[in-house]
PDB file of C-alpha atoms and ligand atoms in Angstrom:
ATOM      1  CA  UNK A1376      -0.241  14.341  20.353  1.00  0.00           C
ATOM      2  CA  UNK A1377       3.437  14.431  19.491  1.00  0.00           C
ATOM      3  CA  UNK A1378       3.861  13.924  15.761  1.00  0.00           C
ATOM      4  CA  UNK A1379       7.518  11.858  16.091  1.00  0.00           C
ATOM      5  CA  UNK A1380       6.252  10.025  18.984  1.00  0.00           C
ATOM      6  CA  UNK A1381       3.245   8.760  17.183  1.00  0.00           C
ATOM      7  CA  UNK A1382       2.835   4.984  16.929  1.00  0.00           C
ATOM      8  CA  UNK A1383       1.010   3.473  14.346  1.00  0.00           C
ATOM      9  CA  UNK A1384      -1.115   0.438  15.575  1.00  0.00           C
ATOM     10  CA  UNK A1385      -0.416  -2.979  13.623  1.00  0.00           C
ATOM     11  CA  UNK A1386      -2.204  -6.352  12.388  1.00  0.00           C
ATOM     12  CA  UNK A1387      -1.727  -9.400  12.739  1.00  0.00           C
ATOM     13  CA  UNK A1388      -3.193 -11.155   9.394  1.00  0.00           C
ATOM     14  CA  UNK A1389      -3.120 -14.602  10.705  1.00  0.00           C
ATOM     15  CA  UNK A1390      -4.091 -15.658  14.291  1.00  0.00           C
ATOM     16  CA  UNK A1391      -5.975 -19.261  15.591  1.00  0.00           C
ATOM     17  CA  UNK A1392      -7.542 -16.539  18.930  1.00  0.00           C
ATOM     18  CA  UNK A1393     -10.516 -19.353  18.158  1.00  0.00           C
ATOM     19  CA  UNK A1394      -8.497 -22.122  19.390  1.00  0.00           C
ATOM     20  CA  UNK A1395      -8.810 -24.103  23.146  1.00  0.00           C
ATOM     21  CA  UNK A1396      -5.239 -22.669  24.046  1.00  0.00           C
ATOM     22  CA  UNK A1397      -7.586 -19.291  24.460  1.00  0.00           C
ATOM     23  CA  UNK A1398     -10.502 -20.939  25.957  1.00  0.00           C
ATOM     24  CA  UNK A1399      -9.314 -19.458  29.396  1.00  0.00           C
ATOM     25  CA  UNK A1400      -7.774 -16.124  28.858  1.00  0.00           C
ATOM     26  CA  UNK A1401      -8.906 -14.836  25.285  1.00  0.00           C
ATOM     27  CA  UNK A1402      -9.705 -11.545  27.084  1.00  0.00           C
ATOM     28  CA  UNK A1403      -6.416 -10.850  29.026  1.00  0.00           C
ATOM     29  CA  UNK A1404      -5.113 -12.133  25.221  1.00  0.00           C
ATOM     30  CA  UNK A1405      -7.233  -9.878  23.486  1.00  0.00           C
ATOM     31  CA  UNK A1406      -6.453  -7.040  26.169  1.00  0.00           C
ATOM     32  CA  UNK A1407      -2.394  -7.278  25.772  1.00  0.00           C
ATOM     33  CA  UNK A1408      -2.186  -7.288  21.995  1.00  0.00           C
ATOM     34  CA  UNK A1409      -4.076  -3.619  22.209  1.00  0.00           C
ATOM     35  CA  UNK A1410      -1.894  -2.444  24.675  1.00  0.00           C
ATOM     36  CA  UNK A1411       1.092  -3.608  22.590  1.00  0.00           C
ATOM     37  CA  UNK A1412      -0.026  -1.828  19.611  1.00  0.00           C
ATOM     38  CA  UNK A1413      -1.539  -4.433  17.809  1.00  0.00           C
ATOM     39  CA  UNK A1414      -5.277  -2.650  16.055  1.00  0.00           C
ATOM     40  CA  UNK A1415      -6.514  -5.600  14.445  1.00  0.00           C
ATOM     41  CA  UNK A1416      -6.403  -9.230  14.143  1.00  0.00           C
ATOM     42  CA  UNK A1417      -7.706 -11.473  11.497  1.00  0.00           C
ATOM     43  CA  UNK A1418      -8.347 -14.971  12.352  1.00  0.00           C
ATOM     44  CA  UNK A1419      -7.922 -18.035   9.627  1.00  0.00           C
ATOM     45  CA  UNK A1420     -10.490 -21.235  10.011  1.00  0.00           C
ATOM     46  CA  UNK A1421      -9.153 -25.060   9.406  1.00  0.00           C
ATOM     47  CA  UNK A1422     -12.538 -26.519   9.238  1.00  0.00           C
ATOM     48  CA  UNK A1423     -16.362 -25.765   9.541  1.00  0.00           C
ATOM     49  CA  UNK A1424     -16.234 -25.891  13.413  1.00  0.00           C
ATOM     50  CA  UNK A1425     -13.310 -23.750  13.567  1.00  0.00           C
ATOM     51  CA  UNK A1426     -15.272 -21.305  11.187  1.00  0.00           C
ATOM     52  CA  UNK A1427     -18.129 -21.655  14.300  1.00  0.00           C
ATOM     53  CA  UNK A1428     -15.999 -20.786  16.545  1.00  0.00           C
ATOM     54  CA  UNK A1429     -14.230 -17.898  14.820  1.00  0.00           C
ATOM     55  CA  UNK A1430     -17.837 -16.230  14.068  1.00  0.00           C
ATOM     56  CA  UNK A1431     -18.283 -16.004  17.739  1.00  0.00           C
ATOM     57  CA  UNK A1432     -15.244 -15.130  18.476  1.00  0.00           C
ATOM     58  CA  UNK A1433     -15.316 -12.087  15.888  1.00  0.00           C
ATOM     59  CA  UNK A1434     -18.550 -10.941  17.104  1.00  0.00           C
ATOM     60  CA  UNK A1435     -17.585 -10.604  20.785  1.00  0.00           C
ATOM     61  CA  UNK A1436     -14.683  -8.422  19.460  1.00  0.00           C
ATOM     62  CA  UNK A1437     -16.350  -7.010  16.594  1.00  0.00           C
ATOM     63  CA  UNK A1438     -14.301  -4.896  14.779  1.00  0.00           C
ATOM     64  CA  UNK A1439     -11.087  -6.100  15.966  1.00  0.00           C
ATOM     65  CA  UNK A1440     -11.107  -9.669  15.106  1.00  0.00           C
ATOM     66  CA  UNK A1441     -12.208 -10.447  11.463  1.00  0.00           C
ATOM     67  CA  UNK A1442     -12.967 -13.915  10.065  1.00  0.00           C
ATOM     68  CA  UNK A1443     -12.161 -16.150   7.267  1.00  0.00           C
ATOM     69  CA  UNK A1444     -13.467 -19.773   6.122  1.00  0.00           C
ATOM     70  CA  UNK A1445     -12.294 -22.346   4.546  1.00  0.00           C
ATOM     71  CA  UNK A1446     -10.844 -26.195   4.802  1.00  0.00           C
ATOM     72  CA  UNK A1447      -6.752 -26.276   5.912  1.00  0.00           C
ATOM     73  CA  UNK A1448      -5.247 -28.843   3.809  1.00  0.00           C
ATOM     74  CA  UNK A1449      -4.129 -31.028   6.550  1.00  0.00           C
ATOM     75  CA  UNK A1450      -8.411 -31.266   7.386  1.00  0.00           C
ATOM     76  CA  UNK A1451      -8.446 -32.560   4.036  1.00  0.00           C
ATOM     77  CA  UNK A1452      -9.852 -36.111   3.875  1.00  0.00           C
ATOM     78  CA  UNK A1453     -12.533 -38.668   2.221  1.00  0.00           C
ATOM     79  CA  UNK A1454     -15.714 -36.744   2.741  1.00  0.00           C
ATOM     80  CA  UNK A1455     -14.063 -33.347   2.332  1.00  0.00           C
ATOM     81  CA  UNK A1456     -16.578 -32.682  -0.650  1.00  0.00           C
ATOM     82  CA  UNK A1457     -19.692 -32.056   1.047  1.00  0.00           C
ATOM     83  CA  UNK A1458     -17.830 -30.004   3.649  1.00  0.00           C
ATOM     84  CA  UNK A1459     -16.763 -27.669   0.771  1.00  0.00           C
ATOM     85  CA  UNK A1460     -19.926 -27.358  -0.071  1.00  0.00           C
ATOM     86  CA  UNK A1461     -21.261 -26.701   2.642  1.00  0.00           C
ATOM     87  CA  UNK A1462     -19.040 -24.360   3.805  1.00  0.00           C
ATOM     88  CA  UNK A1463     -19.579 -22.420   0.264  1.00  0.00           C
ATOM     89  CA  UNK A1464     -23.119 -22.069   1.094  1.00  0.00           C
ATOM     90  CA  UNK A1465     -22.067 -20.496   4.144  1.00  0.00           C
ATOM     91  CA  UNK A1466     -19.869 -18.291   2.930  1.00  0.00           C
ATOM     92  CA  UNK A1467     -22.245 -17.145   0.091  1.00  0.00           C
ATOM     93  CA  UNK A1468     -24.642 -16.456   2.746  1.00  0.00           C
ATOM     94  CA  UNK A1469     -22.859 -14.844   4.911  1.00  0.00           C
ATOM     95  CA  UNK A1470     -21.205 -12.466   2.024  1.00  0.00           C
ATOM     96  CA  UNK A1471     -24.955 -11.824   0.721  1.00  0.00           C
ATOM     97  CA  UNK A1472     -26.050 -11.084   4.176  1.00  0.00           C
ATOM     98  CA  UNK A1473     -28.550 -13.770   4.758  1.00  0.00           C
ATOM     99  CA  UNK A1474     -26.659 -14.530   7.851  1.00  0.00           C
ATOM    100  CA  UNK A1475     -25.780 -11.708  10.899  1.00  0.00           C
ATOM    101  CA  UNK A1476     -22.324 -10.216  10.607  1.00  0.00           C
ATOM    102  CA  UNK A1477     -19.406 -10.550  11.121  1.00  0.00           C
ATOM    103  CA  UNK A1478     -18.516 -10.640   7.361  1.00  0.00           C
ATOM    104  CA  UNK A1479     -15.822 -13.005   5.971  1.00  0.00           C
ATOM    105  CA  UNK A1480     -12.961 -11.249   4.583  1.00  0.00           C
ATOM    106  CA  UNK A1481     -10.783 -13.771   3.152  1.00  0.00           C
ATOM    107  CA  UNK A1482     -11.081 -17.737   1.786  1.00  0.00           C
ATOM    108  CA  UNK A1483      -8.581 -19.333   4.487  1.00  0.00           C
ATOM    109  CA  UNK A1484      -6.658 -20.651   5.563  1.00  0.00           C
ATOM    110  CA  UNK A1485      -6.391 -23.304   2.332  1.00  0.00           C
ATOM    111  CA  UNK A1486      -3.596 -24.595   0.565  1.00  0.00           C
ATOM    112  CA  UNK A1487      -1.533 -27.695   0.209  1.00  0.00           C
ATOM    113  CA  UNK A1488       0.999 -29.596   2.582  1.00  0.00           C
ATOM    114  CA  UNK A1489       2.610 -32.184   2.318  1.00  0.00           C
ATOM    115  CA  UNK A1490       4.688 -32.236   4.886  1.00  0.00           C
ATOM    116  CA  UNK A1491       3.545 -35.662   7.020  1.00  0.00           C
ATOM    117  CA  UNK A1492       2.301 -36.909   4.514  1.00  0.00           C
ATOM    118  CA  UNK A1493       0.887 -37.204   0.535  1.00  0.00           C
ATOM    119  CA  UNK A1494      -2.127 -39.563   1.292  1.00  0.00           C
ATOM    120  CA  UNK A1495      -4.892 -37.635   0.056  1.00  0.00           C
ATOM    121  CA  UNK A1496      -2.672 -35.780  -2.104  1.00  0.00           C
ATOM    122  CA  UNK A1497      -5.525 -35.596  -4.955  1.00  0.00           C
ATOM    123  CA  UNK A1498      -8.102 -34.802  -2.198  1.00  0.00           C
ATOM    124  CA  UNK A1499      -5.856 -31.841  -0.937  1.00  0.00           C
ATOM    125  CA  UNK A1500      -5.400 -30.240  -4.840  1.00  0.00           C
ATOM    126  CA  UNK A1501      -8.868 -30.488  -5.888  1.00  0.00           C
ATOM    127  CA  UNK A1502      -9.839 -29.303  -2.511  1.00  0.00           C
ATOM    128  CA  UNK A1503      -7.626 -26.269  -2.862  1.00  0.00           C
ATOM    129  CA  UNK A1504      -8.551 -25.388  -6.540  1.00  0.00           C
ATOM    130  CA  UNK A1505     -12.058 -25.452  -5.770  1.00  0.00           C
ATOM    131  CA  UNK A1506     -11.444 -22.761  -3.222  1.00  0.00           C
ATOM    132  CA  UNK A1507      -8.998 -20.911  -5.495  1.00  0.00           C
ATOM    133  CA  UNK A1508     -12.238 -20.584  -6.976  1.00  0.00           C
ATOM    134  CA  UNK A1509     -14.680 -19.194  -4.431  1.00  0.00           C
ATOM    135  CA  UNK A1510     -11.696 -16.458  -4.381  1.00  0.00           C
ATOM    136  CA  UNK A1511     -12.456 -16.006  -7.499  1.00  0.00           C
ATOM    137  CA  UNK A1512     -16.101 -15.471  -7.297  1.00  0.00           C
ATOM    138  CA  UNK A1513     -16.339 -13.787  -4.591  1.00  0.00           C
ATOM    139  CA  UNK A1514     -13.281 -11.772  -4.897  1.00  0.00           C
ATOM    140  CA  UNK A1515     -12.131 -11.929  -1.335  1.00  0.00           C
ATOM    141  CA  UNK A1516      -8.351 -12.882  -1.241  1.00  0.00           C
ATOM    142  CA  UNK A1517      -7.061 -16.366  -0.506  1.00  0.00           C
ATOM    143  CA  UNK A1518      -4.808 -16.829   2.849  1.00  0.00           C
ATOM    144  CA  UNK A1519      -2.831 -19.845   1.641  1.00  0.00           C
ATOM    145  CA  UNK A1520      -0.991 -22.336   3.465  1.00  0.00           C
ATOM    146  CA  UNK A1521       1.992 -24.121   1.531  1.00  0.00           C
ATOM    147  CA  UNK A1522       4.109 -26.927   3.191  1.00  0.00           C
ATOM    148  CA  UNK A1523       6.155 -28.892   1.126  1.00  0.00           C
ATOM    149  CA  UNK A1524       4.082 -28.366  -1.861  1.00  0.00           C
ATOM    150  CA  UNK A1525       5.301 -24.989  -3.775  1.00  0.00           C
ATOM    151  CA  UNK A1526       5.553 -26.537  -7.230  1.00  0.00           C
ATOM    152  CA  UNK A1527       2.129 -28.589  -7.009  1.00  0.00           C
ATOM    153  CA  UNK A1528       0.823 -25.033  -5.547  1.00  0.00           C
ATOM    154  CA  UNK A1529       2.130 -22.866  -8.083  1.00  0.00           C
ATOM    155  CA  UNK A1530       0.758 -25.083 -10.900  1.00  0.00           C
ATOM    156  CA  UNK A1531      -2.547 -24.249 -10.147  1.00  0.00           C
ATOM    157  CA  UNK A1532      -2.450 -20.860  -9.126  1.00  0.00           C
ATOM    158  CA  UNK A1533      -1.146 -19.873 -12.372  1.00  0.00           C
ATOM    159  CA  UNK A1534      -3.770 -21.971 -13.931  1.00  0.00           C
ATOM    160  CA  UNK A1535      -6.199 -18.438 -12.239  1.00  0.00           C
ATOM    161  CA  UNK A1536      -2.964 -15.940 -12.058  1.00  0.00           C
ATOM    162  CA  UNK A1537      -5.421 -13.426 -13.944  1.00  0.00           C
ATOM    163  CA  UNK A1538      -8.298 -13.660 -12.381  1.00  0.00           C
ATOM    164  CA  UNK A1539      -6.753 -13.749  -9.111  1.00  0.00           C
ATOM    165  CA  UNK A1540      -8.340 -10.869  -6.497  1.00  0.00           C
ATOM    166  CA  UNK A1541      -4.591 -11.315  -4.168  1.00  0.00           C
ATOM    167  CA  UNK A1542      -4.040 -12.701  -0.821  1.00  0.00           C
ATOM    168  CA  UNK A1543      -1.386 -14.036   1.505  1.00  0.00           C
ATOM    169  CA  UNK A1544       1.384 -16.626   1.327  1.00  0.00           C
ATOM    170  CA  UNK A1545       1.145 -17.262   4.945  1.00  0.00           C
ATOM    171  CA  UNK A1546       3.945 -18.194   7.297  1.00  0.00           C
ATOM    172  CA  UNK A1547       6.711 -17.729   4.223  1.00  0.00           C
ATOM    173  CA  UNK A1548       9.986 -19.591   5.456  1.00  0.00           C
ATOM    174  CA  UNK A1549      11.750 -19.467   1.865  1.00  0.00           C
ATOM    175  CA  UNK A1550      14.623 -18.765  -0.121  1.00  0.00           C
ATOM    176  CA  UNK A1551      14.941 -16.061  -2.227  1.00  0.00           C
ATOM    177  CA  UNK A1552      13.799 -18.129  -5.762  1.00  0.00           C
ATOM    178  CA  UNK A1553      10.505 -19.037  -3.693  1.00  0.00           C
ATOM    179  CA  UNK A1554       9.954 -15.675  -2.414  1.00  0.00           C
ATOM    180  CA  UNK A1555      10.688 -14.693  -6.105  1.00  0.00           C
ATOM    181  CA  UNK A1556       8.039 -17.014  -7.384  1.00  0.00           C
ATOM    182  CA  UNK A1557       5.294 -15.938  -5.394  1.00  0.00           C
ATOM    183  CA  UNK A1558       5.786 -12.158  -5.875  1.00  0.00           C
ATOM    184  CA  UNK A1559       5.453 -13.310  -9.576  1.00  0.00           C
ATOM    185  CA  UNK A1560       1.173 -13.320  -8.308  1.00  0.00           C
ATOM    186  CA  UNK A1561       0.020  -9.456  -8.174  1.00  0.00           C
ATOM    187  CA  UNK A1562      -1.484  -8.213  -5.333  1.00  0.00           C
ATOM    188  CA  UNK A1563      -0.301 -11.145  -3.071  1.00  0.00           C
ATOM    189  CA  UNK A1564       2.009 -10.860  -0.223  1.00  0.00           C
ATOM    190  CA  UNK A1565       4.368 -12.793   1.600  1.00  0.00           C
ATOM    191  CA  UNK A1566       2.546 -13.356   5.518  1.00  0.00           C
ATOM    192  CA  UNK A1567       6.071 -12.911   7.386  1.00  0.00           C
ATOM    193  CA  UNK A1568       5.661 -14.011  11.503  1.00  0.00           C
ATOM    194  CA  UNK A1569       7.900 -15.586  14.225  1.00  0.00           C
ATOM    195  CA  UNK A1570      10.281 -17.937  11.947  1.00  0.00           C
ATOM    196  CA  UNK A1571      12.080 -14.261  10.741  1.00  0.00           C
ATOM    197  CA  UNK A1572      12.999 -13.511  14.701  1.00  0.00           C
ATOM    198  CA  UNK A1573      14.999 -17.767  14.841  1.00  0.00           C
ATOM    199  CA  UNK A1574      18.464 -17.467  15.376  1.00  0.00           C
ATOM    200  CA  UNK A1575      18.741 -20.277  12.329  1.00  0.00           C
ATOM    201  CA  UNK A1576      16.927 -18.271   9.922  1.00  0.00           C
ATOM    202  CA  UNK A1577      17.828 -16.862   6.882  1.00  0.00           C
ATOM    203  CA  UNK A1578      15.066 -14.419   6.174  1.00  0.00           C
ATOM    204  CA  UNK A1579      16.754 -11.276   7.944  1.00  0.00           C
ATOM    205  CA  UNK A1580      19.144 -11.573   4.850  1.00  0.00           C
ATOM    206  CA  UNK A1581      16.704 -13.009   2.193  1.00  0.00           C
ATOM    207  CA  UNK A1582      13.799 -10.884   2.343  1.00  0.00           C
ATOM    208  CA  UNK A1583      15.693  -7.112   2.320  1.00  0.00           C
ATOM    209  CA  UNK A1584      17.527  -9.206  -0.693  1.00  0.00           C
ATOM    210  CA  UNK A1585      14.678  -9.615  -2.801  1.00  0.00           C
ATOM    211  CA  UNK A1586      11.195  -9.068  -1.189  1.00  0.00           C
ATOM    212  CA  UNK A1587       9.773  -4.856  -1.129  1.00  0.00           C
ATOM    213  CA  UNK A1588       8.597  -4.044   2.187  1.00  0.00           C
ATOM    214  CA  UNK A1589       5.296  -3.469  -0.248  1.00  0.00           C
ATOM    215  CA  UNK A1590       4.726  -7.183  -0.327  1.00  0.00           C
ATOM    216  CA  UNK A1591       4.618  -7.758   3.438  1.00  0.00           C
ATOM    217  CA  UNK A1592       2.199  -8.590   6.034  1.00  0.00           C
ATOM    218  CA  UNK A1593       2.893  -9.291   9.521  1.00  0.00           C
ATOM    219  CA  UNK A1594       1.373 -12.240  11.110  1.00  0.00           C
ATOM    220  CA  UNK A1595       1.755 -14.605  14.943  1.00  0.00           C
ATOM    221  CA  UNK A1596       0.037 -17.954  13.408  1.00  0.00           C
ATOM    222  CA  UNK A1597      -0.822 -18.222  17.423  1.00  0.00           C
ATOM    223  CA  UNK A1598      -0.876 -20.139  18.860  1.00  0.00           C
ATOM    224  CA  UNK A1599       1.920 -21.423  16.803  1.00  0.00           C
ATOM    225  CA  UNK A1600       5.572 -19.594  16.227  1.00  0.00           C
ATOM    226  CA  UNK A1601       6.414 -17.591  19.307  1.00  0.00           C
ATOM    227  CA  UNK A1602       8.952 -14.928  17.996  1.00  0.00           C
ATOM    228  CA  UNK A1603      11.940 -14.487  19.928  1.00  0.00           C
ATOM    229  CA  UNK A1604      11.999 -14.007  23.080  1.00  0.00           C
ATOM    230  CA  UNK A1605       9.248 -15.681  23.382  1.00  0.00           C
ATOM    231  CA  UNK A1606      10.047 -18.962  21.541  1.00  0.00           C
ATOM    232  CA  UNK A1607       8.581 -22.376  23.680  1.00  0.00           C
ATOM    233  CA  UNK A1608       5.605 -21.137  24.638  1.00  0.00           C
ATOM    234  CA  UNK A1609       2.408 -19.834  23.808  1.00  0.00           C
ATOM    235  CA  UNK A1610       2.268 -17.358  20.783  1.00  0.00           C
ATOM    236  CA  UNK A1611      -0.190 -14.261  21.229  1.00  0.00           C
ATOM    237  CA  UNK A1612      -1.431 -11.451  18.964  1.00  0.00           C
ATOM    238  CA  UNK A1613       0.794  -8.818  21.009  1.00  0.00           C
ATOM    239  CA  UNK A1614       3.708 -10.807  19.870  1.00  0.00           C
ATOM    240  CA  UNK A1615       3.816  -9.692  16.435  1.00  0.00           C
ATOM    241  CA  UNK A1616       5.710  -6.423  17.518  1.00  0.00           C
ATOM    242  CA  UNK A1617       8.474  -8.791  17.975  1.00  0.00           C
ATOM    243  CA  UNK A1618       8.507  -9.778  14.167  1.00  0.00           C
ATOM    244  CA  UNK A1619       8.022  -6.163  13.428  1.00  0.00           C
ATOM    245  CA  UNK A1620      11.144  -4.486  15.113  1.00  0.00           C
ATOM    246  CA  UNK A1621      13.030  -7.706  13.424  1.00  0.00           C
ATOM    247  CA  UNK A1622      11.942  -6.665  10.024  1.00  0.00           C
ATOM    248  CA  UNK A1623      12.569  -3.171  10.828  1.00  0.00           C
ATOM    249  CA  UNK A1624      15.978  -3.800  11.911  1.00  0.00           C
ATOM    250  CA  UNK A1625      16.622  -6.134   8.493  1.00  0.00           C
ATOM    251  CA  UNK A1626      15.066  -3.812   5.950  1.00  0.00           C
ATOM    252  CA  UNK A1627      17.149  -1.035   8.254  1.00  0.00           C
ATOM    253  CA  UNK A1628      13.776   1.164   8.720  1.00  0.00           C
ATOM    254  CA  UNK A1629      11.867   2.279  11.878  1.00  0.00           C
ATOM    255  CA  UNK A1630       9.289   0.309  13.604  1.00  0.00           C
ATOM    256  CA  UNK A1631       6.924   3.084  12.275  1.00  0.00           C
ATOM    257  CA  UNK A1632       7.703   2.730   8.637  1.00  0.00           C
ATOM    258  CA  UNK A1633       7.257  -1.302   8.513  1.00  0.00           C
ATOM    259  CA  UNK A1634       3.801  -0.588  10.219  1.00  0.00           C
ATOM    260  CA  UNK A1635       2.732   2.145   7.551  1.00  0.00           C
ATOM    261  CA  UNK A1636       3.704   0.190   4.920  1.00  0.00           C
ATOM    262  CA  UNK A1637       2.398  -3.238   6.105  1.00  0.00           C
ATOM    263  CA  UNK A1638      -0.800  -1.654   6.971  1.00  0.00           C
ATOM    264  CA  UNK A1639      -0.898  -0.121   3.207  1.00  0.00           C
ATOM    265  CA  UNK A1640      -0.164  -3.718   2.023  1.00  0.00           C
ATOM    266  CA  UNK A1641      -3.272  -5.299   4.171  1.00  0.00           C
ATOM    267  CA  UNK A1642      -5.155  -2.266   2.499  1.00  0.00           C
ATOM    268  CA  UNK A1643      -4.559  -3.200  -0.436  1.00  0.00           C
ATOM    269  CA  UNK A1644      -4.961  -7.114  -0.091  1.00  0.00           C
ATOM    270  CA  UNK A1645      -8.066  -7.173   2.379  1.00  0.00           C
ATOM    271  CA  UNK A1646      -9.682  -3.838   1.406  1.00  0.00           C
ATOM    272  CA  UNK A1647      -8.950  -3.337   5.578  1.00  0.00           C
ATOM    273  CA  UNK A1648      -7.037  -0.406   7.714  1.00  0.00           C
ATOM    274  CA  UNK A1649      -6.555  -0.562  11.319  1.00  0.00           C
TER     275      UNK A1649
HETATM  276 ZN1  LIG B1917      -2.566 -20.962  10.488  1.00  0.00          ZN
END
């Protein structure tokens, strides 16, 4: 092969492939994102039937797809308690290899937001401290979800800050003091996906500001977030080249460099490599 014309394959850290907008075409989906470059994807839960779902879906495409569990804050409601524990009991199995592979590789996605609304505020930050812990203990990294909630978020993450094994700040939207804040957390990454590619935002300028290419992961959130020029309809895996060439292009680097160095970054964070 041609050394200069060699393409590094990417990953997207953060995909719902486990949701009904696949039911149909998950193959075809599944088929485009290789063909666009695209050598892994890791898929978040929201709930325990979610997590289900993603277990099957990761063991059709075993080795390509990877799985996490845990309880999305927005799934957060009376009764939350014995889903949390019963989803720890499944993860501990699963990690101690009671249950058949595929093996979890992150607690996700959790987190706070309180975007719609702050009804079960107190349901949402226990919920997500008790899964700060399971991070903890089981030392796989935490793919967070933060809405409206940084301060309440950062409170208790520093509560853990050195116990901490990493993870993701997923979907980061920003300014540069938030980026700056999170960064403060070693060995966690901002999760940067279609929101960088919107005419109206501001992280082409913000993140070359103040954010290393080191502390970057690339992520769709599809079905969620189409990147430009996709925007309206249905986000896919083989998308995320999209938010690569715009971070490229912003940081002033080749598509090949952002893909080494997000790939070393996922290393790093998920003990992964495409
Ligand atoms: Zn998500």
């Amino acid at each position: 092969m041609d050394i200069k014309n060699k393409k590094t394959m990417i990953i997207d850290t953060h995909a719902h492939l486990d949701g009904e907008e696949f039911r149909d075409d998950l193959h075809e989906v599944i088929r485009r994102s290789k063909e666009a470059g695209v050598g892994k994807v890791f898929l978040p839960a929201i709930d325990l039937f979610s997590t289900d779902n993603i277990l099957k879906v990761c063991k059709d495409y075993a080795g390509y797809c990877h799985p996490m569990t845990g309880l999305h804050p927005e799934e957060v409601k009376p009764g939350y308690g014995e889903v949390l524990t019963e989803m720890h009991r499944r993860l501990l199995d699963n990690l101690s290899g009671r249950t058949p592979e595929p093996r979890f590789i992150a607690v996700g996605e959790v987190g706070l937001d309180f975007y719609w609304s702050r009804e079960f505020q107190e349901e949402q930050l226990k919920a997500f401290e008790e899964q700060v812990r399971w991070s903890i203990e089981t030392r796989l990294p935490l793919m967070i979800h933060c809405r409206k909630a940084q301060n309440e978020l950062l409170h208790i993450l520093s509560q853990y800050k050195d116990e901490l094994p990493g993870g993701v700040f997923h979907c980061f939207t920003g300014n540069q003091k938030e980026a700056l804040a999170y960064l403060e957390f070693g060995n966690f990454v901002l999760g940067i996906g279609g929101v960088s590619t919107f005419k109206s935002s501001h992280l082409r300028e913000d993140l070359p500001a103040c954010v290393p290419l080191d502390r970057i992961v690339l992520e769709t959130d599809s079905p969620y977030m189409a990147p430009v020029p996709h925007r309206g309809v249905r986000n896919e895996s083989a998308f995320v080249v999209n938010v690569q060439q715009t971070l490229a292009d912003c940081y002033g680097v080749s598509a090949e460099e952002v893909a080494v160095r997000t790939n070393a970054n996922v290393l790093r964070v998920f003990g992964i490599s495409v």
